[in-house]
mmCIF file of C-alpha atoms and ligand atoms in Angstrom:
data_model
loop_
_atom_site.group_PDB
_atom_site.id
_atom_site.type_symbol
_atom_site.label_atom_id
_atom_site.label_comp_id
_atom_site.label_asym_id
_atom_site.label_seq_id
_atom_site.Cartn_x
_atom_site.Cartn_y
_atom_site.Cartn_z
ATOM 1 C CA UNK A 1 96.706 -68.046 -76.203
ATOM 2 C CA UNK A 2 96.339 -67.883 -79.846
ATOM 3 C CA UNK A 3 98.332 -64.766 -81.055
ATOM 4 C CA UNK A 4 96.019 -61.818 -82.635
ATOM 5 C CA UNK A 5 95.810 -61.791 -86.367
ATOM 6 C CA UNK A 6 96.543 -58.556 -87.853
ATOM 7 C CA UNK A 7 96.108 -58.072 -91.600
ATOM 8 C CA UNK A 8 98.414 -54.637 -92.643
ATOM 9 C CA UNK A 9 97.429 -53.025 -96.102
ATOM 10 C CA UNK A 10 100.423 -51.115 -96.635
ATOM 11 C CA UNK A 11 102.117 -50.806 -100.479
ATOM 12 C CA UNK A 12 105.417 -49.073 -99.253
ATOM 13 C CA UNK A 13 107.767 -51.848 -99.550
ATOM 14 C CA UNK A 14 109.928 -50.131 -96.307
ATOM 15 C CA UNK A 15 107.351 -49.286 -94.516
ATOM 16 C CA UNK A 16 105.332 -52.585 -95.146
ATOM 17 C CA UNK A 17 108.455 -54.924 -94.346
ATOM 18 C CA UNK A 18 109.463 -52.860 -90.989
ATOM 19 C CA UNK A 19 106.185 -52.672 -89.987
ATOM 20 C CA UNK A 20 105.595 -56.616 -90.056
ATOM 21 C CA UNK A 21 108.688 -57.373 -88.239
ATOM 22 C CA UNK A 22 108.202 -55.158 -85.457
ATOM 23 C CA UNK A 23 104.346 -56.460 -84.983
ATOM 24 C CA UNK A 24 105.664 -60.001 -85.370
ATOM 25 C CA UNK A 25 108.073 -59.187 -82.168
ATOM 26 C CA UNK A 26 105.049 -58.254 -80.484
ATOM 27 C CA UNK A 27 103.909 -61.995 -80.955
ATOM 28 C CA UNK A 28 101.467 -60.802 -83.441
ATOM 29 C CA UNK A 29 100.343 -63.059 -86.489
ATOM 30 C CA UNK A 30 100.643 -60.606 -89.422
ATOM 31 C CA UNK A 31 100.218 -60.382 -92.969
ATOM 32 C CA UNK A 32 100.878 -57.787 -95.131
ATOM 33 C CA UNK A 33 98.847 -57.076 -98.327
ATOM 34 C CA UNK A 34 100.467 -54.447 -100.758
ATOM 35 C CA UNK A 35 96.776 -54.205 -102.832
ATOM 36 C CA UNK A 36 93.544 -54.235 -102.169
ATOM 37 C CA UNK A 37 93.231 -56.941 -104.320
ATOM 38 C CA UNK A 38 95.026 -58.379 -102.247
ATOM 39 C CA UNK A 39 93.670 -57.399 -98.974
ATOM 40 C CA UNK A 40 90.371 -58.891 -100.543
ATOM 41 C CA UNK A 41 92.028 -62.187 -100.951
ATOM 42 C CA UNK A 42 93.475 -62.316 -97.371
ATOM 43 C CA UNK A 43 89.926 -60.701 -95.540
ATOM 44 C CA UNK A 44 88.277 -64.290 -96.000
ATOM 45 C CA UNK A 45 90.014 -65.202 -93.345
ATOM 46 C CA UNK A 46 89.066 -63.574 -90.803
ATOM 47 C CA UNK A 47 91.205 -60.569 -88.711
ATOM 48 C CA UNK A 48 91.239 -59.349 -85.109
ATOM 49 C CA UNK A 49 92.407 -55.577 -86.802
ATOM 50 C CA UNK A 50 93.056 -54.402 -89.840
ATOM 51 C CA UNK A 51 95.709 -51.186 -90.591
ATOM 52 C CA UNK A 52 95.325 -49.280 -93.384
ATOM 53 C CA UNK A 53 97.042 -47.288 -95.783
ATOM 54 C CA UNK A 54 95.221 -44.597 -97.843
ATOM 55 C CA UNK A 55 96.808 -44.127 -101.622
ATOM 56 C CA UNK A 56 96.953 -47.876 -102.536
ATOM 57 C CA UNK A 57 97.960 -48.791 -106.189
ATOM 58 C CA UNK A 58 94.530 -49.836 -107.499
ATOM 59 C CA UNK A 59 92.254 -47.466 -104.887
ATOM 60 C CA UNK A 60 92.049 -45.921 -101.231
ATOM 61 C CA UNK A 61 91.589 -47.747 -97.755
ATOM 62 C CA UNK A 62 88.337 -45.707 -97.635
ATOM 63 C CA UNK A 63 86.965 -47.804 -100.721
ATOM 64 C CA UNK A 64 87.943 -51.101 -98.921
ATOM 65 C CA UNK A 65 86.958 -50.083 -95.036
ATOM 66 C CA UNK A 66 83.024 -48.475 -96.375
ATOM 67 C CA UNK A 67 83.112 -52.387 -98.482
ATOM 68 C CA UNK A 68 83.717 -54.429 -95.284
ATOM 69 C CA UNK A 69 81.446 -52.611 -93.039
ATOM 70 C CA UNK A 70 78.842 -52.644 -95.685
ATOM 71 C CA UNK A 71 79.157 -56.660 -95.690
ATOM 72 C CA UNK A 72 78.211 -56.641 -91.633
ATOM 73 C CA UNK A 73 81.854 -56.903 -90.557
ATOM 74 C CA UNK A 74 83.068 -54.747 -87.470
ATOM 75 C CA UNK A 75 86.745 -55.400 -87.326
ATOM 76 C CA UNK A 76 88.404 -52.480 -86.060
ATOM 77 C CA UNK A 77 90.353 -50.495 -89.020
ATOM 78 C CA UNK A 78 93.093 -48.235 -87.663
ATOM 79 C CA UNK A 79 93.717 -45.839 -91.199
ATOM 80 C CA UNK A 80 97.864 -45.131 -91.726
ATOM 81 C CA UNK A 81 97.338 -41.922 -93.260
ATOM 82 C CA UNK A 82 100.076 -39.550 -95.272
ATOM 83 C CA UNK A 83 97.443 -37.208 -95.411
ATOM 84 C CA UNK A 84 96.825 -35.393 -92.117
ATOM 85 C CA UNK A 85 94.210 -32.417 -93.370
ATOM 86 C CA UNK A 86 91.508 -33.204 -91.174
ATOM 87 C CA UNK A 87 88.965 -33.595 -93.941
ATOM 88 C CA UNK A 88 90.696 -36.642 -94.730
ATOM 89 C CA UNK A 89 90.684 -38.075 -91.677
ATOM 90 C CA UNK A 90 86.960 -36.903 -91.607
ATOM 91 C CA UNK A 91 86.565 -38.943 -94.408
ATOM 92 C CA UNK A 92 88.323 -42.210 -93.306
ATOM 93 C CA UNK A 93 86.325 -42.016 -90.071
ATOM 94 C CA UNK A 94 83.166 -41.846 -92.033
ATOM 95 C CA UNK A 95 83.926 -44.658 -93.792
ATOM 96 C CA UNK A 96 83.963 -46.530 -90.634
ATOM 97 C CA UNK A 97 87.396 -46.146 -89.329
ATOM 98 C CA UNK A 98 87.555 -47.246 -85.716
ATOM 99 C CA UNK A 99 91.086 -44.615 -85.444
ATOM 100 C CA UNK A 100 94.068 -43.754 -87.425
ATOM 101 C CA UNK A 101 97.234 -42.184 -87.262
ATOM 102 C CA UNK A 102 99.239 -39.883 -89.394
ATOM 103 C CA UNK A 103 102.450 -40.714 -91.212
ATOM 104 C CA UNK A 104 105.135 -40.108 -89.967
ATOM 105 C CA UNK A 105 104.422 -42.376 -86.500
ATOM 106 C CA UNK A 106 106.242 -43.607 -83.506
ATOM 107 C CA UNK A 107 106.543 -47.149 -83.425
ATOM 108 C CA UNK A 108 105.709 -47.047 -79.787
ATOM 109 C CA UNK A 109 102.678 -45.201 -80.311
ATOM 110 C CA UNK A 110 101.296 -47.327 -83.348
ATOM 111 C CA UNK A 111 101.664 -50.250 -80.506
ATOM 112 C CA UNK A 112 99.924 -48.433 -78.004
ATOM 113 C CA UNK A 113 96.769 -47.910 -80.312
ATOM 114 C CA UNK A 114 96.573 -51.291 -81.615
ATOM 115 C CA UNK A 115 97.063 -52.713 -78.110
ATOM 116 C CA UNK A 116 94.024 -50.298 -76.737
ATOM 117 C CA UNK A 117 92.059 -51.448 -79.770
ATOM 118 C CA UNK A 118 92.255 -54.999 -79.366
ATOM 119 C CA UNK A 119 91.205 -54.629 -75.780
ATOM 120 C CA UNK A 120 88.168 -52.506 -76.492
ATOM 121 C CA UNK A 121 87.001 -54.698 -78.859
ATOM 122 C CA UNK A 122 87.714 -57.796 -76.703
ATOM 123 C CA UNK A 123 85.804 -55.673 -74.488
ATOM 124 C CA UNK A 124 82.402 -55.189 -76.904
ATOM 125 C CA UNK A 125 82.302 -58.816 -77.432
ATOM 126 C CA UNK A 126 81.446 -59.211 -73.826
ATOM 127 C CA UNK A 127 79.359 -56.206 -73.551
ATOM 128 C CA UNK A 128 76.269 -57.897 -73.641
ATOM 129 C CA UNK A 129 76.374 -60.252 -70.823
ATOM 130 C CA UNK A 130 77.531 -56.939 -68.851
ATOM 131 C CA UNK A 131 74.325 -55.312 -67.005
ATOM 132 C CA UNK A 132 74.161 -51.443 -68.152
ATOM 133 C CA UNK A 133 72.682 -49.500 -65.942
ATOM 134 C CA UNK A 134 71.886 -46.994 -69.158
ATOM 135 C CA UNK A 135 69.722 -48.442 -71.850
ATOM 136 C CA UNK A 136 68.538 -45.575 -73.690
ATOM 137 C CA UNK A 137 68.789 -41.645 -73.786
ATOM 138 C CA UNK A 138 67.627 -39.144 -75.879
ATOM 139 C CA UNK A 139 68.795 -35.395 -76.784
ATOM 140 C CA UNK A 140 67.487 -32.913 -79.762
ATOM 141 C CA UNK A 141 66.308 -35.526 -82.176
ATOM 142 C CA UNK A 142 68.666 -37.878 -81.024
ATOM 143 C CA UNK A 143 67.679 -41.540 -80.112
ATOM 144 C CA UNK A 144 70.087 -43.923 -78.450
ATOM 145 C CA UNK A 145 69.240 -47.241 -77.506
ATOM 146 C CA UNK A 146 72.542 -49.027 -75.495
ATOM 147 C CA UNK A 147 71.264 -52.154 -75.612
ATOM 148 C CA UNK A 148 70.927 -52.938 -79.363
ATOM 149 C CA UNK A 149 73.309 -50.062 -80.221
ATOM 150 C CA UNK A 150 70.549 -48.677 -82.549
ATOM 151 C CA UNK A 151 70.970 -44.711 -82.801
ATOM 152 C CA UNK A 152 68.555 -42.554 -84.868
ATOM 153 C CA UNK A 153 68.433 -39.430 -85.957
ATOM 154 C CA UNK A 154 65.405 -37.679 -86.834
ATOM 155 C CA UNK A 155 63.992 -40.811 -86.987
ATOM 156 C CA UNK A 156 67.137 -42.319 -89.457
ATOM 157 C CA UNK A 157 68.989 -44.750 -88.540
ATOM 158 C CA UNK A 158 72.879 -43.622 -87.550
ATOM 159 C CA UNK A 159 75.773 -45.808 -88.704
ATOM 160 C CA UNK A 160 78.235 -45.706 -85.529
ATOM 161 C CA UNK A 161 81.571 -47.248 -85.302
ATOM 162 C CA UNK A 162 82.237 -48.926 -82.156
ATOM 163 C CA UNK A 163 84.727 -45.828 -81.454
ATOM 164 C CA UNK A 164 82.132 -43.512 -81.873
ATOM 165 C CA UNK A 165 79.537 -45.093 -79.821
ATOM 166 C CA UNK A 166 81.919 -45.298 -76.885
ATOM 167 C CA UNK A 167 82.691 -41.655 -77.197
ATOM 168 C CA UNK A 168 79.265 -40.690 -77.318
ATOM 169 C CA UNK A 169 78.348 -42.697 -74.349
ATOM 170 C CA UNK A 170 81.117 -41.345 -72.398
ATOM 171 C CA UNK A 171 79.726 -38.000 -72.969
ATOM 172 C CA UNK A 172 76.427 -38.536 -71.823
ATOM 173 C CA UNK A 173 77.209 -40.301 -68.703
ATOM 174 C CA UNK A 174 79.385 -36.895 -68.092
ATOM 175 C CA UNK A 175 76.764 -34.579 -69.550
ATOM 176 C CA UNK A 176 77.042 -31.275 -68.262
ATOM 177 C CA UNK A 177 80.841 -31.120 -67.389
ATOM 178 C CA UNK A 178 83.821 -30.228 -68.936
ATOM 179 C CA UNK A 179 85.537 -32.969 -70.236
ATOM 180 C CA UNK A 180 89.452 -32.280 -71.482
ATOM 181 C CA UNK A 181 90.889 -34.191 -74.430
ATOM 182 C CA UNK A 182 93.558 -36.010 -72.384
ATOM 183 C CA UNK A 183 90.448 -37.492 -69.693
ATOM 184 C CA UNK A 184 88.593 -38.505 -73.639
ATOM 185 C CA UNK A 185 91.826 -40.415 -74.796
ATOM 186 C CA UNK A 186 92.377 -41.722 -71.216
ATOM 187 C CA UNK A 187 88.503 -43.065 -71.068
ATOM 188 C CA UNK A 188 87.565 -43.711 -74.613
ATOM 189 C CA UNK A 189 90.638 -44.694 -76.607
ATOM 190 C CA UNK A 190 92.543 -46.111 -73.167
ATOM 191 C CA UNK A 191 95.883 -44.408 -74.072
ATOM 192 C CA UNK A 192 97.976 -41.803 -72.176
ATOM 193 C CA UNK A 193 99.523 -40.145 -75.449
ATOM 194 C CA UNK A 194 98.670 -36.171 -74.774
ATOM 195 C CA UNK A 195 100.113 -35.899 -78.634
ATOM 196 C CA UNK A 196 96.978 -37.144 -79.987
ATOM 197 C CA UNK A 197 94.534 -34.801 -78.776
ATOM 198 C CA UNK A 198 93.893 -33.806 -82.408
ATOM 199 C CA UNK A 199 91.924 -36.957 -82.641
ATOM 200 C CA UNK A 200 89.876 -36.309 -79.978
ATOM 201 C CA UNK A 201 88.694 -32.845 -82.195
ATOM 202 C CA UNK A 202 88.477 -35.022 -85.313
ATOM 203 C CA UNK A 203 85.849 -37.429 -83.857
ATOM 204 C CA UNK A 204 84.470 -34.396 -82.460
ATOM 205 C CA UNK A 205 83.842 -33.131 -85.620
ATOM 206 C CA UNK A 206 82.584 -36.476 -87.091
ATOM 207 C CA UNK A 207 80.058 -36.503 -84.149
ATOM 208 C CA UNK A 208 78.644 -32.764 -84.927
ATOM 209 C CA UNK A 209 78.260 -33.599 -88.290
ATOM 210 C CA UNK A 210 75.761 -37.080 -87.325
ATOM 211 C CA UNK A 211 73.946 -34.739 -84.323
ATOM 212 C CA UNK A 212 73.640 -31.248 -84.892
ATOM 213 C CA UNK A 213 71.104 -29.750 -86.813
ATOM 214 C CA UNK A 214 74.277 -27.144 -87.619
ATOM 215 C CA UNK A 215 77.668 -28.594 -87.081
ATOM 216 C CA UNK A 216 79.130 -24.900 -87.186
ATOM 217 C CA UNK A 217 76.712 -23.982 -84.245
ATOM 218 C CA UNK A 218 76.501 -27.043 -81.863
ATOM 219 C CA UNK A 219 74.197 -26.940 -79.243
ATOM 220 C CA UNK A 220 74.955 -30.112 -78.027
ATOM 221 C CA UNK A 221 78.639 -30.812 -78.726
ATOM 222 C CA UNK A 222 80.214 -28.164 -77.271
ATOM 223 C CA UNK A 223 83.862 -26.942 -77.720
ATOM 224 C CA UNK A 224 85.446 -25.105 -73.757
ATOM 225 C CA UNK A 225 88.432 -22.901 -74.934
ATOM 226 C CA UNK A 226 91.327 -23.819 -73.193
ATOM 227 C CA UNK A 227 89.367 -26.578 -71.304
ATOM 228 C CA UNK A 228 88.302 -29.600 -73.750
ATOM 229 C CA UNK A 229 84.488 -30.487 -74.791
ATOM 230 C CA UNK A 230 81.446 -30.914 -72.935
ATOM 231 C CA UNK A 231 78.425 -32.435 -74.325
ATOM 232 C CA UNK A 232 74.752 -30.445 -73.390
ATOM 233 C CA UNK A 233 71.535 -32.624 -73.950
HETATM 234 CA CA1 CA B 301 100.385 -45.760 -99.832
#
């Protein structure tokens, strides 16, 4: 089997170097752009995943992730992000982040997420030979066709990452029950970690913001205390 190709956009020289060798263990093909000049160079190519960094020395990951999605191309883009205010990660998801994680990581867990990536979107690629019993669904002013992935709202047209659309398909096949964070990260992301459940309430967030008429007051996306989400059509 032809090893995955990662591309890492990463311009701390430790970070960057320790990083490579440790995915290059994992039998990974990986190269490492310090720039986005760079990365622009090596993105010809053609990548399986792409991780990156935030503060780059001539702009942000955001800049480069809202460019290749704009040009048609869904490679997942895990964000390596210093900055762990949730408006920031807000931010990196809207610019069509597929996840991220927050500096300082776990090497284990960084593993685990790009792992679970690469087999969700191995996964997508096959989606459409796979017969789905749901093909479309509606809610508020909410339009979701599963077939072609189209989602509008209010009659717009709804940018999704792949991350998102799994998430919100998860919720309506469990409309109408509690769903915790750990059961989310279990379905949707397809890792165990229970230390991540702060992603689960970042996408959450992300997903108010594209659905409800008033993210502070969702009617839809709705947050259990002590219990997790549960999603009312
Ligand atoms: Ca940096």
């Amino acid at each position: 089997m032809e090893p995955k190709r990662l591309l890492l956009v990463e311009d701390e020289e430790h970070l960057g170097f320790t990083l490579q060798f440790n995915l290059q263990e994992e039998h990974y093909h990986v190269d490492w752009a310090p720039t986005l000049a760079d990365a622009r160079n090596h993105l010809s190519t053609g990548y399986d995943l792409i991780l990156l960094d935030v503060m780059l020395p001539d702009g942000t990951g955001f800049e480069l992730c809202k460019e290749i999605r704009a040009q048609g191309n869904h490679t997942p883009v895990l964000f390596l992000t210093a900055k762990g205010s949730s408006e920031d990660i807000v931010t990196g998801l809207e610019a069509g982040a597929d996840d991220y994680m927050t500096k300082p990581f776990v090497l284990g867990e960084l593993l685990a997420r790009i792992k679970a990536m690469l087999r969700r979107s191995s996964w997508q690629s096959n989606e459409a030979s796979i017969a789905l019993p749901l093909e479309t669904f509606s809610f508020g002013h909410v339009n979701i066709d599963f077939r072609s992935h189209e989602v509008t709202m209010e009659g717009k047209p709804v940018e999704l990452t792949h991350l998102e659309f799994r998430l919100l398909r998860f919720f309506i096949e469990h409309q109408n029950q509690v769903v915790s964070r750990e059961l989310l990260l279990e379905s949707v992301w397809e890792v165990h970690a229970t230390s991540y459940t702060r992603t689960v309430d970042n996408f959450l967030v992300r997903l108010r913001r594209l659905f409800e008429k008033d993210p502070s007051q969702p009617k839809h996306f709705l947050t259990v205390r002590g219990a997790g989400y549960k999603f009312a059509p």
